[in-house]
Amino acid sequence: MKNIALFASGSGSNVENIIRYFKDDTNFNFPFIISNNRDAFVHERAKKLQVPSFFYKKERFENGEALAFLLENKIDFIVLAGFLLKVPDNILQSYPNKIINIHPALLPKFGGKGMYGSHVHEAVVANKETESGITIHYVNENYDEGQIIFQAKCEVLPTDTPEDVAAKVHELEYRYFPEIIKNVVM
Ligand code: GRF
């Protein structure tokens, strides 16, 4: 059985989708959710899902407290689902090729610092892209630059608003992210 920690900073709809997907799968255990945001809606979802969620502020990631907690709990793998803090070196070094992220665009386009959430979809529309999608990738020391594992595309129509693009991208995330986690972790 693999122990997977979920990291999230915002709404947590992917976290919820992942936990529901693996609910009856005894090979995968999601013992808790970690957030760097005390007020994130993911904590509400966690309560409903009856999964503990913890708030770790930035300093506690950087001083190794978060890592110690992961190691104490025998975490094998980390999944970032809308996690906005840069993963500190102490965690990266302890989990080489064992941290994956989902990015709501087709990297290497529309990635890097500041390219998250609605900023990504606004940039896609402003750039008159005809397609967008998701990228699931390993996490390294640079934002959105780790090795790409999987991408899926959706069409962007000239009439699409950033919200329309976000909805299409979320649909792809819900459809593919759990499946890819399963393949990568096993
Ligand atoms: C997703 O679009 C994900 O790709 C991005 O942040 C968003 C998180 O959404 N990294 P949610 O918190 O899972 O609802």
mmCIF file of C-alpha atoms and ligand atoms in Angstrom:
data_model
loop_
_atom_site.group_PDB
_atom_site.id
_atom_site.type_symbol
_atom_site.label_atom_id
_atom_site.label_comp_id
_atom_site.label_asym_id
_atom_site.label_seq_id
_atom_site.Cartn_x
_atom_site.Cartn_y
_atom_site.Cartn_z
ATOM 1 C CA MET A 1 0.000 0.000 0.000
ATOM 2 C CA LYS A 2 1.249 3.464 -0.912
ATOM 3 C CA ASN A 3 0.797 6.442 1.376
ATOM 4 C CA ILE A 4 0.196 9.604 -0.590
ATOM 5 C CA ALA A 5 0.104 13.129 0.825
ATOM 6 C CA LEU A 6 -2.074 15.672 -0.959
ATOM 7 C CA PHE A 7 -0.941 19.309 -0.961
ATOM 8 C CA ALA A 8 -3.417 22.053 -1.871
ATOM 9 C CA SER A 9 -3.772 25.812 -1.431
ATOM 10 C CA GLY A 10 -7.261 26.586 -2.668
ATOM 11 C CA SER A 11 -10.633 25.112 -3.366
ATOM 12 C CA GLY A 12 -9.477 21.514 -3.445
ATOM 13 C CA SER A 13 -11.890 20.170 -6.028
ATOM 14 C CA ASN A 14 -9.107 17.962 -7.411
ATOM 15 C CA VAL A 15 -8.271 16.741 -3.928
ATOM 16 C CA GLU A 16 -11.896 15.773 -3.439
ATOM 17 C CA ASN A 17 -12.047 14.046 -6.813
ATOM 18 C CA ILE A 18 -8.866 12.080 -6.081
ATOM 19 C CA ILE A 19 -10.022 10.953 -2.641
ATOM 20 C CA ARG A 20 -13.378 9.840 -4.008
ATOM 21 C CA TYR A 21 -11.728 7.986 -6.901
ATOM 22 C CA PHE A 22 -9.487 5.939 -4.591
ATOM 23 C CA LYS A 23 -12.051 5.453 -1.816
ATOM 24 C CA ASP A 24 -12.325 1.688 -2.206
ATOM 25 C CA ASP A 25 -8.819 1.025 -3.496
ATOM 26 C CA THR A 26 -6.765 -0.625 -0.776
ATOM 27 C CA ASN A 27 -3.492 -0.048 -2.649
ATOM 28 C CA PHE A 28 -3.656 3.693 -2.094
ATOM 29 C CA ASN A 29 -3.988 5.564 1.145
ATOM 30 C CA PHE A 30 -4.445 9.324 1.429
ATOM 31 C CA PRO A 31 -3.944 9.860 5.168
ATOM 32 C CA PHE A 32 -4.117 13.678 5.169
ATOM 33 C CA ILE A 33 -4.125 16.911 3.239
ATOM 34 C CA ILE A 34 -1.591 19.644 3.803
ATOM 35 C CA SER A 35 -2.248 23.275 2.948
ATOM 36 C CA ASN A 36 -0.136 26.394 3.206
ATOM 37 C CA ASN A 37 -3.387 28.381 3.427
ATOM 38 C CA ARG A 38 -5.292 28.366 6.703
ATOM 39 C CA ASP A 39 -8.483 29.623 5.039
ATOM 40 C CA ALA A 40 -8.467 27.402 1.965
ATOM 41 C CA PHE A 41 -11.780 25.768 1.116
ATOM 42 C CA VAL A 42 -9.943 22.457 0.887
ATOM 43 C CA HIS A 43 -10.198 22.255 4.717
ATOM 44 C CA GLU A 44 -14.026 22.277 4.432
ATOM 45 C CA ARG A 45 -13.906 19.549 1.832
ATOM 46 C CA ALA A 46 -11.543 17.554 4.039
ATOM 47 C CA LYS A 47 -14.011 17.683 6.937
ATOM 48 C CA LYS A 48 -16.789 16.443 4.714
ATOM 49 C CA LEU A 49 -14.558 13.665 3.381
ATOM 50 C CA GLN A 50 -13.408 12.836 6.923
ATOM 51 C CA VAL A 51 -9.762 13.188 6.005
ATOM 52 C CA PRO A 52 -7.557 15.237 8.361
ATOM 53 C CA SER A 53 -6.177 18.442 6.904
ATOM 54 C CA PHE A 54 -3.321 20.479 8.317
ATOM 55 C CA PHE A 55 -2.176 24.030 7.850
ATOM 56 C CA TYR A 56 1.581 24.512 7.532
ATOM 57 C CA LYS A 57 2.730 28.045 6.979
ATOM 58 C CA LYS A 58 5.639 28.738 4.641
ATOM 59 C CA GLU A 59 8.262 28.829 7.418
ATOM 60 C CA ARG A 60 7.252 25.375 8.599
ATOM 61 C CA PHE A 61 7.860 24.019 5.128
ATOM 62 C CA GLU A 62 11.220 25.716 4.952
ATOM 63 C CA ASN A 63 12.476 24.737 8.405
ATOM 64 C CA GLY A 64 11.829 21.036 7.785
ATOM 65 C CA GLU A 65 8.775 20.610 10.035
ATOM 66 C CA ALA A 66 6.524 19.625 7.145
ATOM 67 C CA LEU A 67 9.114 17.123 5.928
ATOM 68 C CA ALA A 68 9.424 15.611 9.399
ATOM 69 C CA PHE A 69 5.660 15.147 9.472
ATOM 70 C CA LEU A 70 5.707 13.415 6.072
ATOM 71 C CA LEU A 71 8.497 11.080 7.130
ATOM 72 C CA GLU A 72 6.898 10.278 10.503
ATOM 73 C CA ASN A 73 3.767 9.272 8.635
ATOM 74 C CA LYS A 74 5.686 7.131 6.156
ATOM 75 C CA ILE A 75 4.519 9.111 3.148
ATOM 76 C CA ASP A 76 5.748 7.502 -0.090
ATOM 77 C CA PHE A 77 4.524 10.026 -2.597
ATOM 78 C CA ILE A 78 3.279 13.631 -2.779
ATOM 79 C CA VAL A 79 0.599 14.974 -5.104
ATOM 80 C CA LEU A 80 0.257 18.725 -5.589
ATOM 81 C CA ALA A 81 -3.280 19.682 -6.571
ATOM 82 C CA GLY A 82 -3.496 23.447 -6.794
ATOM 83 C CA PHE A 83 -0.593 23.969 -4.395
ATOM 84 C CA LEU A 84 0.904 27.419 -4.819
ATOM 85 C CA LEU A 85 3.960 27.370 -2.595
ATOM 86 C CA LYS A 86 7.285 26.386 -4.082
ATOM 87 C CA VAL A 87 8.198 22.956 -2.694
ATOM 88 C CA PRO A 88 11.298 23.536 -0.534
ATOM 89 C CA ASP A 89 14.578 21.743 -1.226
ATOM 90 C CA ASN A 90 14.354 19.672 1.947
ATOM 91 C CA ILE A 91 11.205 17.951 0.625
ATOM 92 C CA LEU A 92 12.452 17.742 -2.982
ATOM 93 C CA GLN A 93 15.628 16.011 -1.862
ATOM 94 C CA SER A 94 13.787 13.474 0.282
ATOM 95 C CA TYR A 95 11.249 12.689 -2.452
ATOM 96 C CA PRO A 96 13.163 12.554 -5.745
ATOM 97 C CA ASN A 97 10.761 11.727 -8.596
ATOM 98 C CA LYS A 98 8.058 11.185 -6.026
ATOM 99 C CA ILE A 99 6.256 14.514 -6.285
ATOM 100 C CA ILE A 100 3.869 15.321 -9.101
ATOM 101 C CA ASN A 101 1.889 18.431 -9.954
ATOM 102 C CA ILE A 102 -0.985 19.263 -12.252
ATOM 103 C CA HIS A 103 -0.790 22.454 -14.248
ATOM 104 C CA PRO A 104 -3.897 23.862 -15.957
ATOM 105 C CA ALA A 105 -2.290 24.515 -19.365
ATOM 106 C CA LEU A 106 -0.095 22.869 -21.946
ATOM 107 C CA LEU A 107 3.408 23.383 -20.580
ATOM 108 C CA PRO A 108 5.920 24.730 -21.441
ATOM 109 C CA LYS A 109 3.411 27.384 -22.482
ATOM 110 C CA PHE A 110 1.766 29.411 -19.719
ATOM 111 C CA GLY A 111 3.915 28.137 -16.880
ATOM 112 C CA GLY A 112 6.286 29.630 -14.346
ATOM 113 C CA LYS A 113 5.937 31.950 -11.393
ATOM 114 C CA GLY A 114 2.628 33.789 -11.248
ATOM 115 C CA MET A 115 1.024 31.437 -13.764
ATOM 116 C CA TYR A 116 -1.612 29.769 -11.653
ATOM 117 C CA GLY A 117 -5.399 29.493 -11.493
ATOM 118 C CA SER A 118 -7.307 32.156 -13.405
ATOM 119 C CA HIS A 119 -4.077 33.914 -14.500
ATOM 120 C CA VAL A 120 -3.336 30.954 -16.736
ATOM 121 C CA HIS A 121 -6.744 30.912 -18.401
ATOM 122 C CA GLU A 122 -6.748 34.701 -18.830
ATOM 123 C CA ALA A 123 -3.372 34.489 -20.575
ATOM 124 C CA VAL A 124 -4.582 31.669 -22.832
ATOM 125 C CA VAL A 125 -7.602 33.736 -23.941
ATOM 126 C CA ALA A 126 -5.581 36.962 -24.302
ATOM 127 C CA ASN A 127 -3.113 35.084 -26.492
ATOM 128 C CA LYS A 128 -5.943 33.795 -28.714
ATOM 129 C CA GLU A 129 -4.882 30.196 -28.261
ATOM 130 C CA THR A 130 -6.978 27.620 -30.081
ATOM 131 C CA GLU A 131 -6.275 24.918 -27.509
ATOM 132 C CA SER A 132 -5.393 24.512 -23.871
ATOM 133 C CA GLY A 133 -5.351 21.557 -21.513
ATOM 134 C CA ILE A 134 -3.565 19.964 -18.597
ATOM 135 C CA THR A 135 -0.017 18.932 -17.879
ATOM 136 C CA ILE A 136 0.892 16.453 -15.175
ATOM 137 C CA HIS A 137 4.596 16.594 -14.412
ATOM 138 C CA TYR A 138 7.253 15.730 -11.880
ATOM 139 C CA VAL A 139 8.232 18.570 -9.584
ATOM 140 C CA ASN A 140 11.763 19.909 -9.492
ATOM 141 C CA GLU A 141 13.364 23.075 -8.150
ATOM 142 C CA ASN A 142 11.895 25.300 -10.885
ATOM 143 C CA TYR A 143 8.199 26.128 -11.180
ATOM 144 C CA ASP A 144 6.509 23.980 -13.841
ATOM 145 C CA GLU A 145 9.740 22.672 -15.360
ATOM 146 C CA GLY A 146 9.896 19.074 -14.171
ATOM 147 C CA GLN A 147 9.618 16.206 -16.626
ATOM 148 C CA ILE A 148 6.218 15.967 -18.279
ATOM 149 C CA ILE A 149 4.307 12.760 -17.600
ATOM 150 C CA PHE A 150 1.019 13.393 -19.365
ATOM 151 C CA GLN A 151 -0.890 16.049 -21.279
ATOM 152 C CA ALA A 152 -4.471 16.254 -22.494
ATOM 153 C CA LYS A 153 -5.947 18.978 -24.691
ATOM 154 C CA CYS A 154 -9.205 20.814 -25.070
ATOM 155 C CA GLU A 155 -10.372 23.217 -27.729
ATOM 156 C CA VAL A 156 -10.502 26.945 -27.013
ATOM 157 C CA LEU A 157 -13.122 28.757 -29.091
ATOM 158 C CA PRO A 158 -12.731 32.436 -30.038
ATOM 159 C CA THR A 159 -15.830 33.150 -27.945
ATOM 160 C CA ASP A 160 -14.547 31.346 -24.811
ATOM 161 C CA THR A 161 -14.029 33.400 -21.661
ATOM 162 C CA PRO A 162 -11.297 32.469 -19.150
ATOM 163 C CA GLU A 163 -14.079 30.880 -17.071
ATOM 164 C CA ASP A 164 -15.115 28.714 -20.022
ATOM 165 C CA VAL A 165 -11.540 27.560 -20.474
ATOM 166 C CA ALA A 166 -11.221 26.875 -16.745
ATOM 167 C CA ALA A 167 -14.330 24.677 -16.875
ATOM 168 C CA LYS A 168 -12.972 22.645 -19.798
ATOM 169 C CA VAL A 169 -9.604 22.258 -18.101
ATOM 170 C CA HIS A 170 -11.178 21.192 -14.813
ATOM 171 C CA GLU A 171 -13.098 18.522 -16.650
ATOM 172 C CA LEU A 172 -9.831 17.122 -18.026
ATOM 173 C CA GLU A 173 -8.267 17.281 -14.564
ATOM 174 C CA TYR A 174 -11.076 15.290 -12.994
ATOM 175 C CA ARG A 175 -11.023 12.744 -15.796
ATOM 176 C CA TYR A 176 -7.272 12.087 -15.939
ATOM 177 C CA PHE A 177 -5.460 13.087 -12.752
ATOM 178 C CA PRO A 178 -6.507 10.122 -10.553
ATOM 179 C CA GLU A 179 -5.728 7.648 -13.316
ATOM 180 C CA ILE A 180 -2.268 9.117 -13.868
ATOM 181 C CA ILE A 181 -1.570 9.106 -10.131
ATOM 182 C CA LYS A 182 -2.429 5.420 -10.097
ATOM 183 C CA ASN A 183 -0.039 4.660 -12.948
ATOM 184 C CA VAL A 184 2.823 6.777 -11.673
ATOM 185 C CA VAL A 185 2.719 5.707 -8.036
ATOM 186 C CA MET A 186 2.416 1.975 -8.616
HETATM 187 C C1 GRF B 1 -6.358 23.389 -10.897
HETATM 188 O O1 GRF B 1 -6.776 23.969 -12.096
HETATM 189 C C2 GRF B 1 -4.939 22.904 -10.984
HETATM 190 O O2 GRF B 1 -4.565 22.503 -12.252
HETATM 191 C C3 GRF B 1 -4.178 24.133 -10.621
HETATM 192 O O3 GRF B 1 -4.940 24.754 -9.617
HETATM 193 C C4 GRF B 1 -6.308 24.407 -9.776
HETATM 194 C C5 GRF B 1 -6.765 23.866 -8.475
HETATM 195 O O4 GRF B 1 -8.146 23.683 -8.448
HETATM 196 N N1 GRF B 1 -2.806 23.820 -10.312
HETATM 197 P P1 GRF B 1 -8.790 22.937 -7.198
HETATM 198 O O5 GRF B 1 -8.262 23.617 -5.948
HETATM 199 O O6 GRF B 1 -8.391 21.503 -7.278
HETATM 200 O O7 GRF B 1 -10.264 23.133 -7.332
#
